[in-house]
PDB file of C-alpha atoms and ligand atoms in Angstrom:
ATOM      1  CA  UNK A 539      61.347 120.962  42.486  1.00 92.00           C
ATOM      2  CA  UNK A 540      63.938 118.523  41.321  1.00 97.00           C
ATOM      3  CA  UNK A 541      65.711 119.514  38.114  1.00 98.00           C
ATOM      4  CA  UNK A 542      67.724 116.971  36.103  1.00 98.00           C
ATOM      5  CA  UNK A 543      70.662 117.563  33.877  1.00 98.00           C
ATOM      6  CA  UNK A 544      72.791 114.855  32.103  1.00 98.00           C
ATOM      7  CA  UNK A 545      76.186 115.146  30.581  1.00 97.00           C
ATOM      8  CA  UNK A 546      78.237 112.454  28.748  1.00 97.00           C
ATOM      9  CA  UNK A 547      81.295 113.060  30.609  1.00 97.00           C
ATOM     10  CA  UNK A 548      82.731 115.089  33.575  1.00 97.00           C
ATOM     11  CA  UNK A 549      85.450 114.739  36.086  1.00 98.00           C
ATOM     12  CA  UNK A 550      83.076 114.238  39.125  1.00 98.00           C
ATOM     13  CA  UNK A 551      79.355 115.183  39.309  1.00 98.00           C
ATOM     14  CA  UNK A 552      79.993 116.149  43.049  1.00 98.00           C
ATOM     15  CA  UNK A 553      82.810 118.406  41.973  1.00 97.00           C
ATOM     16  CA  UNK A 554      80.789 120.050  39.224  1.00 98.00           C
ATOM     17  CA  UNK A 555      77.943 120.875  41.520  1.00 97.00           C
ATOM     18  CA  UNK A 556      80.350 122.302  44.140  1.00 95.00           C
ATOM     19  CA  UNK A 557      81.932 124.484  41.493  1.00 96.00           C
ATOM     20  CA  UNK A 558      78.617 125.721  40.411  1.00 96.00           C
ATOM     21  CA  UNK A 559      77.607 126.438  43.953  1.00 93.00           C
ATOM     22  CA  UNK A 560      80.783 128.356  44.578  1.00 90.00           C
ATOM     23  CA  UNK A 561      79.624 130.697  41.710  1.00 91.00           C
ATOM     24  CA  UNK A 562      76.017 130.789  42.850  1.00 90.00           C
ATOM     25  CA  UNK A 563      74.904 128.906  39.791  1.00 93.00           C
ATOM     26  CA  UNK A 564      72.992 126.194  41.508  1.00 92.00           C
ATOM     27  CA  UNK A 565      69.600 125.720  43.051  1.00 94.00           C
ATOM     28  CA  UNK A 566      68.046 123.413  45.622  1.00 96.00           C
ATOM     29  CA  UNK A 567      67.432 119.897  44.364  1.00 98.00           C
ATOM     30  CA  UNK A 568      69.419 120.422  41.273  1.00 98.00           C
ATOM     31  CA  UNK A 569      70.643 116.921  39.918  1.00 98.00           C
ATOM     32  CA  UNK A 570      73.692 116.360  37.672  1.00 98.00           C
ATOM     33  CA  UNK A 571      74.261 112.832  36.202  1.00 98.00           C
ATOM     34  CA  UNK A 572      77.004 111.795  33.840  1.00 98.00           C
ATOM     35  CA  UNK A 573      77.535 108.892  31.470  1.00 97.00           C
ATOM     36  CA  UNK A 574      81.090 108.625  32.649  1.00 97.00           C
ATOM     37  CA  UNK A 575      83.464 110.389  35.226  1.00 97.00           C
ATOM     38  CA  UNK A 576      87.157 110.811  34.614  1.00 96.00           C
ATOM     39  CA  UNK A 577      87.759 111.731  38.376  1.00 96.00           C
ATOM     40  CA  UNK A 578      84.977 109.990  40.142  1.00 96.00           C
ATOM     41  CA  UNK A 579      85.601 110.041  44.026  1.00 96.00           C
ATOM     42  CA  UNK A 580      84.657 107.574  46.770  1.00 94.00           C
ATOM     43  CA  UNK A 581      84.728 107.866  50.497  1.00 88.00           C
ATOM     44  CA  UNK A 582      87.997 108.109  52.379  1.00 82.00           C
ATOM     45  CA  UNK A 583      89.846 109.610  49.460  1.00 85.00           C
ATOM     46  CA  UNK A 584      89.290 106.407  47.213  1.00 88.00           C
ATOM     47  CA  UNK A 585      88.634 106.751  43.494  1.00 91.00           C
ATOM     48  CA  UNK A 586      85.270 105.530  41.965  1.00 92.00           C
ATOM     49  CA  UNK A 587      85.177 104.018  38.677  1.00 89.00           C
ATOM     50  CA  UNK A 588      82.199 104.958  36.333  1.00 91.00           C
ATOM     51  CA  UNK A 589      82.765 103.083  33.082  1.00 89.00           C
ATOM     52  CA  UNK A 590      80.983 104.878  30.168  1.00 91.00           C
ATOM     53  CA  UNK A 591      77.346 104.019  29.916  1.00 89.00           C
ATOM     54  CA  UNK A 592      77.638 101.265  32.547  1.00 93.00           C
ATOM     55  CA  UNK A 593      76.756 102.982  35.758  1.00 96.00           C
ATOM     56  CA  UNK A 594      74.697 105.613  37.358  1.00 98.00           C
ATOM     57  CA  UNK A 595      76.768 108.617  38.519  1.00 98.00           C
ATOM     58  CA  UNK A 596      74.492 111.213  39.942  1.00 98.00           C
ATOM     59  CA  UNK A 597      74.562 114.105  42.459  1.00 98.00           C
ATOM     60  CA  UNK A 598      72.140 116.438  44.062  1.00 98.00           C
ATOM     61  CA  UNK A 599      72.735 119.666  45.830  1.00 97.00           C
ATOM     62  CA  UNK A 600      70.843 120.776  48.932  1.00 95.00           C
ATOM     63  CA  UNK A 601      70.897 124.163  50.779  1.00 91.00           C
ATOM     64  CA  UNK A 602      69.583 123.170  54.257  1.00 87.00           C
ATOM     65  CA  UNK A 603      68.707 126.297  56.027  1.00 78.00           C
ATOM     66  CA  UNK A 604      66.561 124.924  58.800  1.00 63.00           C
ATOM     67  CA  UNK A 605      68.881 122.209  59.895  1.00 62.00           C
ATOM     68  CA  UNK A 606      71.815 122.564  62.349  1.00 68.00           C
ATOM     69  CA  UNK A 607      74.880 121.860  60.243  1.00 64.00           C
ATOM     70  CA  UNK A 608      76.093 119.075  62.525  1.00 66.00           C
ATOM     71  CA  UNK A 609      72.938 117.212  62.022  1.00 75.00           C
ATOM     72  CA  UNK A 610      73.145 117.380  58.218  1.00 74.00           C
ATOM     73  CA  UNK A 611      75.340 114.266  58.114  1.00 75.00           C
ATOM     74  CA  UNK A 612      72.268 112.371  59.372  1.00 83.00           C
ATOM     75  CA  UNK A 613      70.946 112.515  55.716  1.00 89.00           C
ATOM     76  CA  UNK A 614      73.524 109.952  54.742  1.00 89.00           C
ATOM     77  CA  UNK A 615      71.198 106.938  55.563  1.00 95.00           C
ATOM     78  CA  UNK A 616      68.363 108.689  53.744  1.00 97.00           C
ATOM     79  CA  UNK A 617      70.241 108.445  50.458  1.00 97.00           C
ATOM     80  CA  UNK A 618      70.872 104.729  51.333  1.00 97.00           C
ATOM     81  CA  UNK A 619      67.190 104.096  51.862  1.00 98.00           C
ATOM     82  CA  UNK A 620      66.312 105.900  48.612  1.00 98.00           C
ATOM     83  CA  UNK A 621      68.577 103.583  46.646  1.00 98.00           C
ATOM     84  CA  UNK A 622      67.329 100.530  48.411  1.00 98.00           C
ATOM     85  CA  UNK A 623      63.707 101.368  47.668  1.00 98.00           C
ATOM     86  CA  UNK A 624      64.561 102.082  44.125  1.00 98.00           C
ATOM     87  CA  UNK A 625      66.353  98.741  43.585  1.00 98.00           C
ATOM     88  CA  UNK A 626      63.691  96.750  45.441  1.00 98.00           C
ATOM     89  CA  UNK A 627      60.762  98.510  43.697  1.00 98.00           C
ATOM     90  CA  UNK A 628      61.999  98.658  40.132  1.00 98.00           C
ATOM     91  CA  UNK A 629      63.850  95.310  39.990  1.00 98.00           C
ATOM     92  CA  UNK A 630      62.594  93.249  42.953  1.00 97.00           C
ATOM     93  CA  UNK A 631      66.035  92.501  44.200  1.00 97.00           C
ATOM     94  CA  UNK A 632      66.623  92.154  47.957  1.00 96.00           C
ATOM     95  CA  UNK A 633      68.924  94.896  49.213  1.00 97.00           C
ATOM     96  CA  UNK A 634      71.136  94.948  52.331  1.00 97.00           C
ATOM     97  CA  UNK A 635      72.761  98.178  53.735  1.00 96.00           C
ATOM     98  CA  UNK A 636      76.213  98.244  55.228  1.00 94.00           C
ATOM     99  CA  UNK A 637      76.306 101.070  57.723  1.00 93.00           C
ATOM    100  CA  UNK A 638      76.303 103.899  56.996  1.00 90.00           C
ATOM    101  CA  UNK A 639      75.518 103.894  53.328  1.00 88.00           C
ATOM    102  CA  UNK A 640      76.869 101.108  51.141  1.00 94.00           C
ATOM    103  CA  UNK A 641      74.076  99.244  49.217  1.00 97.00           C
ATOM    104  CA  UNK A 642      74.712  95.497  48.842  1.00 97.00           C
ATOM    105  CA  UNK A 643      72.994  92.679  47.023  1.00 97.00           C
ATOM    106  CA  UNK A 644      74.076  89.233  48.099  1.00 95.00           C
ATOM    107  CA  UNK A 645      76.775  90.722  50.316  1.00 94.00           C
ATOM    108  CA  UNK A 646      78.436  92.483  47.362  1.00 96.00           C
ATOM    109  CA  UNK A 647      78.445  96.274  46.835  1.00 96.00           C
ATOM    110  CA  UNK A 648      76.206  97.654  44.069  1.00 98.00           C
ATOM    111  CA  UNK A 649      76.238 101.285  45.098  1.00 97.00           C
ATOM    112  CA  UNK A 650      78.271 103.885  47.070  1.00 96.00           C
ATOM    113  CA  UNK A 651      77.273 107.239  48.329  1.00 96.00           C
ATOM    114  CA  UNK A 652      79.557 110.249  48.975  1.00 95.00           C
ATOM    115  CA  UNK A 653      77.990 113.196  50.839  1.00 92.00           C
ATOM    116  CA  UNK A 654      80.072 116.429  51.172  1.00 91.00           C
ATOM    117  CA  UNK A 655      79.274 119.379  53.248  1.00 87.00           C
ATOM    118  CA  UNK A 656      80.526 122.824  52.258  1.00 84.00           C
ATOM    119  CA  UNK A 657      79.997 125.221  55.163  1.00 79.00           C
ATOM    120  CA  UNK A 658      79.841 128.190  53.061  1.00 70.00           C
ATOM    121  CA  UNK A 659      81.584 131.724  53.175  1.00 70.00           C
ATOM    122  CA  UNK A 660      81.878 134.855  51.218  1.00 63.00           C
ATOM    123  CA  UNK A 661      78.323 134.934  49.998  1.00 68.00           C
ATOM    124  CA  UNK A 662      77.941 131.285  49.269  1.00 73.00           C
ATOM    125  CA  UNK A 663      75.315 129.447  51.331  1.00 74.00           C
ATOM    126  CA  UNK A 664      76.219 126.341  53.128  1.00 84.00           C
ATOM    127  CA  UNK A 665      75.348 123.308  51.029  1.00 89.00           C
ATOM    128  CA  UNK A 666      75.513 119.483  50.828  1.00 92.00           C
ATOM    129  CA  UNK A 667      76.231 117.511  47.763  1.00 95.00           C
ATOM    130  CA  UNK A 668      74.950 113.966  47.814  1.00 97.00           C
ATOM    131  CA  UNK A 669      76.697 111.874  45.343  1.00 98.00           C
ATOM    132  CA  UNK A 670      75.424 108.376  44.364  1.00 98.00           C
ATOM    133  CA  UNK A 671      77.291 105.769  42.153  1.00 98.00           C
ATOM    134  CA  UNK A 672      75.385 102.611  41.151  1.00 98.00           C
ATOM    135  CA  UNK A 673      76.811  99.732  39.174  1.00 98.00           C
ATOM    136  CA  UNK A 674      74.220  98.953  36.596  1.00 98.00           C
ATOM    137  CA  UNK A 675      75.486  97.255  33.368  1.00 97.00           C
ATOM    138  CA  UNK A 676      79.015  96.346  34.592  1.00 95.00           C
ATOM    139  CA  UNK A 677      79.848  92.755  33.881  1.00 94.00           C
ATOM    140  CA  UNK A 678      83.285  92.389  35.072  1.00 93.00           C
ATOM    141  CA  UNK A 679      85.140  94.215  37.804  1.00 93.00           C
ATOM    142  CA  UNK A 680      88.986  94.698  38.262  1.00 90.00           C
ATOM    143  CA  UNK A 681      90.492  91.635  40.346  1.00 91.00           C
ATOM    144  CA  UNK A 682      91.033  93.729  43.445  1.00 89.00           C
ATOM    145  CA  UNK A 683      87.332  94.321  43.918  1.00 91.00           C
ATOM    146  CA  UNK A 684      85.747  91.497  41.933  1.00 91.00           C
ATOM    147  CA  UNK A 685      85.037  89.583  45.307  1.00 93.00           C
ATOM    148  CA  UNK A 686      83.145  92.445  46.853  1.00 94.00           C
ATOM    149  CA  UNK A 687      81.500  94.334  43.956  1.00 96.00           C
ATOM    150  CA  UNK A 688      78.394  93.541  41.796  1.00 97.00           C
ATOM    151  CA  UNK A 689      76.062  95.231  39.405  1.00 98.00           C
ATOM    152  CA  UNK A 690      72.320  95.305  38.971  1.00 98.00           C
ATOM    153  CA  UNK A 691      72.604  93.293  35.631  1.00 98.00           C
ATOM    154  CA  UNK A 692      74.747  90.571  37.213  1.00 97.00           C
ATOM    155  CA  UNK A 693      72.181  90.150  40.119  1.00 98.00           C
ATOM    156  CA  UNK A 694      69.183  90.122  37.723  1.00 98.00           C
ATOM    157  CA  UNK A 695      70.807  87.463  35.680  1.00 97.00           C
ATOM    158  CA  UNK A 696      71.491  85.393  38.813  1.00 96.00           C
ATOM    159  CA  UNK A 697      67.992  85.673  39.701  1.00 96.00           C
ATOM    160  CA  UNK A 698      66.828  84.707  36.246  1.00 96.00           C
ATOM    161  CA  UNK A 699      64.942  87.944  35.928  1.00 95.00           C
ATOM    162  CA  UNK A 700      63.980  89.213  32.482  1.00 94.00           C
ATOM    163  CA  UNK A 701      63.952  92.910  33.748  1.00 94.00           C
ATOM    164  CA  UNK A 702      65.903  95.480  31.810  1.00 96.00           C
ATOM    165  CA  UNK A 703      67.827  98.106  33.775  1.00 97.00           C
ATOM    166  CA  UNK A 704      67.606 101.763  32.741  1.00 96.00           C
ATOM    167  CA  UNK A 705      70.000 104.310  34.259  1.00 97.00           C
ATOM    168  CA  UNK A 706      67.589 107.304  33.575  1.00 97.00           C
ATOM    169  CA  UNK A 707      64.674 105.536  35.499  1.00 97.00           C
ATOM    170  CA  UNK A 708      67.097 104.603  38.404  1.00 98.00           C
ATOM    171  CA  UNK A 709      68.129 108.241  38.724  1.00 98.00           C
ATOM    172  CA  UNK A 710      64.601 109.618  38.742  1.00 98.00           C
ATOM    173  CA  UNK A 711      63.287 107.036  41.289  1.00 98.00           C
ATOM    174  CA  UNK A 712      66.393 107.591  43.646  1.00 98.00           C
ATOM    175  CA  UNK A 713      65.985 111.346  43.937  1.00 98.00           C
ATOM    176  CA  UNK A 714      62.156 111.348  44.161  1.00 98.00           C
ATOM    177  CA  UNK A 715      62.482 108.789  47.041  1.00 98.00           C
ATOM    178  CA  UNK A 716      65.353 110.858  48.490  1.00 98.00           C
ATOM    179  CA  UNK A 717      63.524 114.187  48.533  1.00 98.00           C
ATOM    180  CA  UNK A 718      60.345 112.573  49.998  1.00 98.00           C
ATOM    181  CA  UNK A 719      62.279 111.471  53.010  1.00 97.00           C
ATOM    182  CA  UNK A 720      64.570 114.529  53.250  1.00 95.00           C
ATOM    183  CA  UNK A 721      61.611 116.764  53.545  1.00 95.00           C
ATOM    184  CA  UNK A 722      60.348 114.809  56.522  1.00 96.00           C
ATOM    185  CA  UNK A 723      63.735 114.950  58.030  1.00 93.00           C
ATOM    186  CA  UNK A 724      63.751 118.680  57.614  1.00 90.00           C
ATOM    187  CA  UNK A 725      60.740 118.865  59.712  1.00 91.00           C
ATOM    188  CA  UNK A 726      61.722 116.346  62.342  1.00 92.00           C
ATOM    189  CA  UNK A 727      65.481 116.626  62.401  1.00 88.00           C
ATOM    190  CA  UNK A 728      65.829 112.822  63.038  1.00 92.00           C
ATOM    191  CA  UNK A 729      65.710 109.612  61.079  1.00 95.00           C
ATOM    192  CA  UNK A 730      62.747 107.902  62.812  1.00 97.00           C
ATOM    193  CA  UNK A 731      60.753 107.884  59.551  1.00 98.00           C
ATOM    194  CA  UNK A 732      63.237 105.523  57.769  1.00 98.00           C
ATOM    195  CA  UNK A 733      64.498 103.627  60.782  1.00 98.00           C
ATOM    196  CA  UNK A 734      62.700 100.453  60.556  1.00 98.00           C
ATOM    197  CA  UNK A 735      63.196 100.087  56.872  1.00 98.00           C
ATOM    198  CA  UNK A 736      66.964 100.794  57.352  1.00 98.00           C
ATOM    199  CA  UNK A 737      67.523  98.399  60.262  1.00 98.00           C
ATOM    200  CA  UNK A 738      65.599  95.538  58.552  1.00 98.00           C
ATOM    201  CA  UNK A 739      68.328  95.646  55.892  1.00 98.00           C
ATOM    202  CA  UNK A 740      71.271  96.440  58.068  1.00 96.00           C
ATOM    203  CA  UNK A 741      73.765  93.673  57.152  1.00 95.00           C
ATOM    204  CA  UNK A 742      76.089  94.436  60.032  1.00 93.00           C
ATOM    205  CA  UNK A 743      73.333  93.609  62.611  1.00 95.00           C
ATOM    206  CA  UNK A 744      74.445  90.835  64.928  1.00 94.00           C
ATOM    207  CA  UNK A 745      77.895  90.614  63.171  1.00 93.00           C
ATOM    208  CA  UNK A 746      81.269  91.473  64.531  1.00 92.00           C
ATOM    209  CA  UNK A 747      82.621  94.698  63.188  1.00 91.00           C
ATOM    210  CA  UNK A 748      85.910  96.512  63.384  1.00 89.00           C
ATOM    211  CA  UNK A 749      85.303 100.259  63.975  1.00 89.00           C
ATOM    212  CA  UNK A 750      88.157 102.259  62.449  1.00 83.00           C
ATOM    213  CA  UNK A 751      87.846 105.055  64.820  1.00 80.00           C
ATOM    214  CA  UNK A 752      90.844 107.351  64.199  1.00 77.00           C
ATOM    215  CA  UNK A 753      91.549 107.760  68.017  1.00 81.00           C
ATOM    216  CA  UNK A 754      90.854 104.211  69.305  1.00 82.00           C
ATOM    217  CA  UNK A 755      89.800 101.492  66.836  1.00 86.00           C
ATOM    218  CA  UNK A 756      87.707  98.709  68.457  1.00 89.00           C
ATOM    219  CA  UNK A 757      85.529  95.590  67.684  1.00 91.00           C
ATOM    220  CA  UNK A 758      82.182  94.460  68.815  1.00 93.00           C
ATOM    221  CA  UNK A 759      78.760  93.239  67.786  1.00 94.00           C
ATOM    222  CA  UNK A 760      76.810  95.684  65.643  1.00 95.00           C
ATOM    223  CA  UNK A 761      73.348  96.124  67.056  1.00 97.00           C
ATOM    224  CA  UNK A 762      71.287  98.814  65.052  1.00 97.00           C
ATOM    225  CA  UNK A 763      71.482 102.336  63.761  1.00 96.00           C
ATOM    226  CA  UNK A 764      69.568 104.967  65.927  1.00 96.00           C
ATOM    227  CA  UNK A 765      67.572 108.099  64.891  1.00 95.00           C
ATOM    228  CA  UNK A 766      70.656 110.197  64.725  1.00 92.00           C
ATOM    229  CA  UNK A 767      72.322 107.849  62.136  1.00 93.00           C
ATOM    230  CA  UNK A 768      74.828 106.499  64.779  1.00 93.00           C
ATOM    231  CA  UNK A 769      75.597 102.787  64.884  1.00 94.00           C
ATOM    232  CA  UNK A 770      75.357 100.993  68.247  1.00 96.00           C
ATOM    233  CA  UNK A 771      78.023  98.379  68.946  1.00 95.00           C
ATOM    234  CA  UNK A 772      78.244  96.023  71.956  1.00 96.00           C
ATOM    235  CA  UNK A 773      81.839  95.746  73.042  1.00 95.00           C
ATOM    236  CA  UNK A 774      83.607  93.955  76.101  1.00 94.00           C
ATOM    237  CA  UNK A 775      83.410  97.397  77.806  1.00 94.00           C
ATOM    238  CA  UNK A 776      79.683  97.896  77.113  1.00 96.00           C
ATOM    239  CA  UNK A 777      77.692  99.649  74.290  1.00 97.00           C
ATOM    240  CA  UNK A 778      79.416 102.226  72.240  1.00 93.00           C
ATOM    241  CA  UNK A 779      77.779 104.631  69.876  1.00 92.00           C
ATOM    242  CA  UNK A 780      79.650 105.203  66.525  1.00 90.00           C
ATOM    243  CA  UNK A 781      78.937 108.397  64.618  1.00 84.00           C
ATOM    244  CA  UNK A 782      79.474 108.219  60.852  1.00 67.00           C
ATOM    245  CA  UNK A 783      81.638 110.930  59.196  1.00 52.00           C
ATOM    246  CA  UNK A 784      84.898 109.348  58.499  1.00 49.00           C
ATOM    247  CA  UNK A 785      84.569 106.367  60.694  1.00 57.00           C
ATOM    248  CA  UNK A 786      84.048 103.073  58.759  1.00 63.00           C
ATOM    249  CA  UNK A 787      83.288  99.575  59.859  1.00 70.00           C
ATOM    250  CA  UNK A 788      84.304  96.252  58.443  1.00 70.00           C
ATOM    251  CA  UNK A 789      83.546  92.696  59.173  1.00 67.00           C
ATOM    252  CA  UNK A 790      86.228  90.529  60.694  1.00 55.00           C
ATOM    253  CA  UNK A 791      88.254  88.997  57.733  1.00 54.00           C
ATOM    254  CA  UNK A 792      86.121  90.663  55.146  1.00 63.00           C
ATOM    255  CA  UNK A 793      84.055  93.484  53.746  1.00 66.00           C
ATOM    256  CA  UNK A 794      80.984  92.779  55.873  1.00 65.00           C
TER     257      UNK A 794
HETATM  258  C1  LIG B1543      81.978 105.129  48.009  1.00 84.01           C
HETATM  259  O1  LIG B1543      83.232 105.185  48.267  1.00 84.01           O
HETATM  260  O2  LIG B1543      81.336 104.129  48.256  1.00 84.01           O
HETATM  261  C2  LIG B1543      81.198 106.327  47.567  1.00 84.01           C
HETATM  262  C3  LIG B1543      81.177 106.411  45.976  1.00 84.01           C
HETATM  263  C4  LIG B1543      80.466 107.619  45.525  1.00 84.01           C
HETATM  264  C5  LIG B1543      80.451 107.721  43.970  1.00 84.01           C
HETATM  265  C6  LIG B1543      79.565 108.777  43.476  1.00 84.01           C
HETATM  266  S1  LIG B1543      79.304 108.635  41.724  1.00 84.01           S
HETATM  267  C7  LIG B1543      78.703 110.323  41.683  1.00 84.01           C
HETATM  268  C8  LIG B1543      79.363 111.120  42.672  1.00 84.01           C
HETATM  269  N1  LIG B1543      80.553 111.844  42.022  1.00 84.01           N
HETATM  270  C9  LIG B1543      81.636 111.373  42.617  1.00 84.01           C
HETATM  271  O3  LIG B1543      82.872 111.754  42.194  1.00 84.01           O
HETATM  272  N2  LIG B1543      81.428 110.431  43.553  1.00 84.01           N
HETATM  273  C10 LIG B1543      79.945 110.245  43.734  1.00 84.01           C
END
């Protein structure tokens, strides 16, 4: 059962759940959300800003017993789908997904997801922390990201929508959708159940992407995500399959 806890301020909701797990003070589907984070973290070592009362910063802990640990990174797109469903159902805004798990509206990022796997030792079970940050009420972004970032309120205003965003409602909807898909994933071990929804929103599809593979970066046309969560890219040498993890993709000359 999902349990929710809210704190006004914390360094990072991901870090707090990991600390609690290391002391065996956490249970499956425990959610921690914060009004602001003083040390919010993004992918690839970036920081993640969570201005007080303006965004959703929420994490859930999972103790996946039945799934092979290498497969657990397949849950990344499940979180992206849960956010997309939430934004579309609650606010009617059309969402795009940038592989593997950035959520965009009108080609600008509205949400980021950071999944962390702790393999477990010394009596601590292996666990995954899924961390989600959504820009909700933010009206202005720092100049370095103002071209690529947006918030739900900005997009609702652009769409002349009278809808009012509420962080608590967003959090509840995201995790309910997430757990629904995650439980199917635990049975099947693959992403077939969400694949169509995901690929319909995949903004990279048909576009040229640069793949920042640490061994050999390359470019090609993004095709689709498969049931393992990998992105298929057509290059001059043929089709390549890109696993997530620390690999990221970018458009040529831009964010997408
Ligand atoms: C990204 O780089 O796009 C991922 C951003 C993830 C931010 C969320 S906010 C809640 C959780 N706690 C963190 O410190 N990071 C994640």
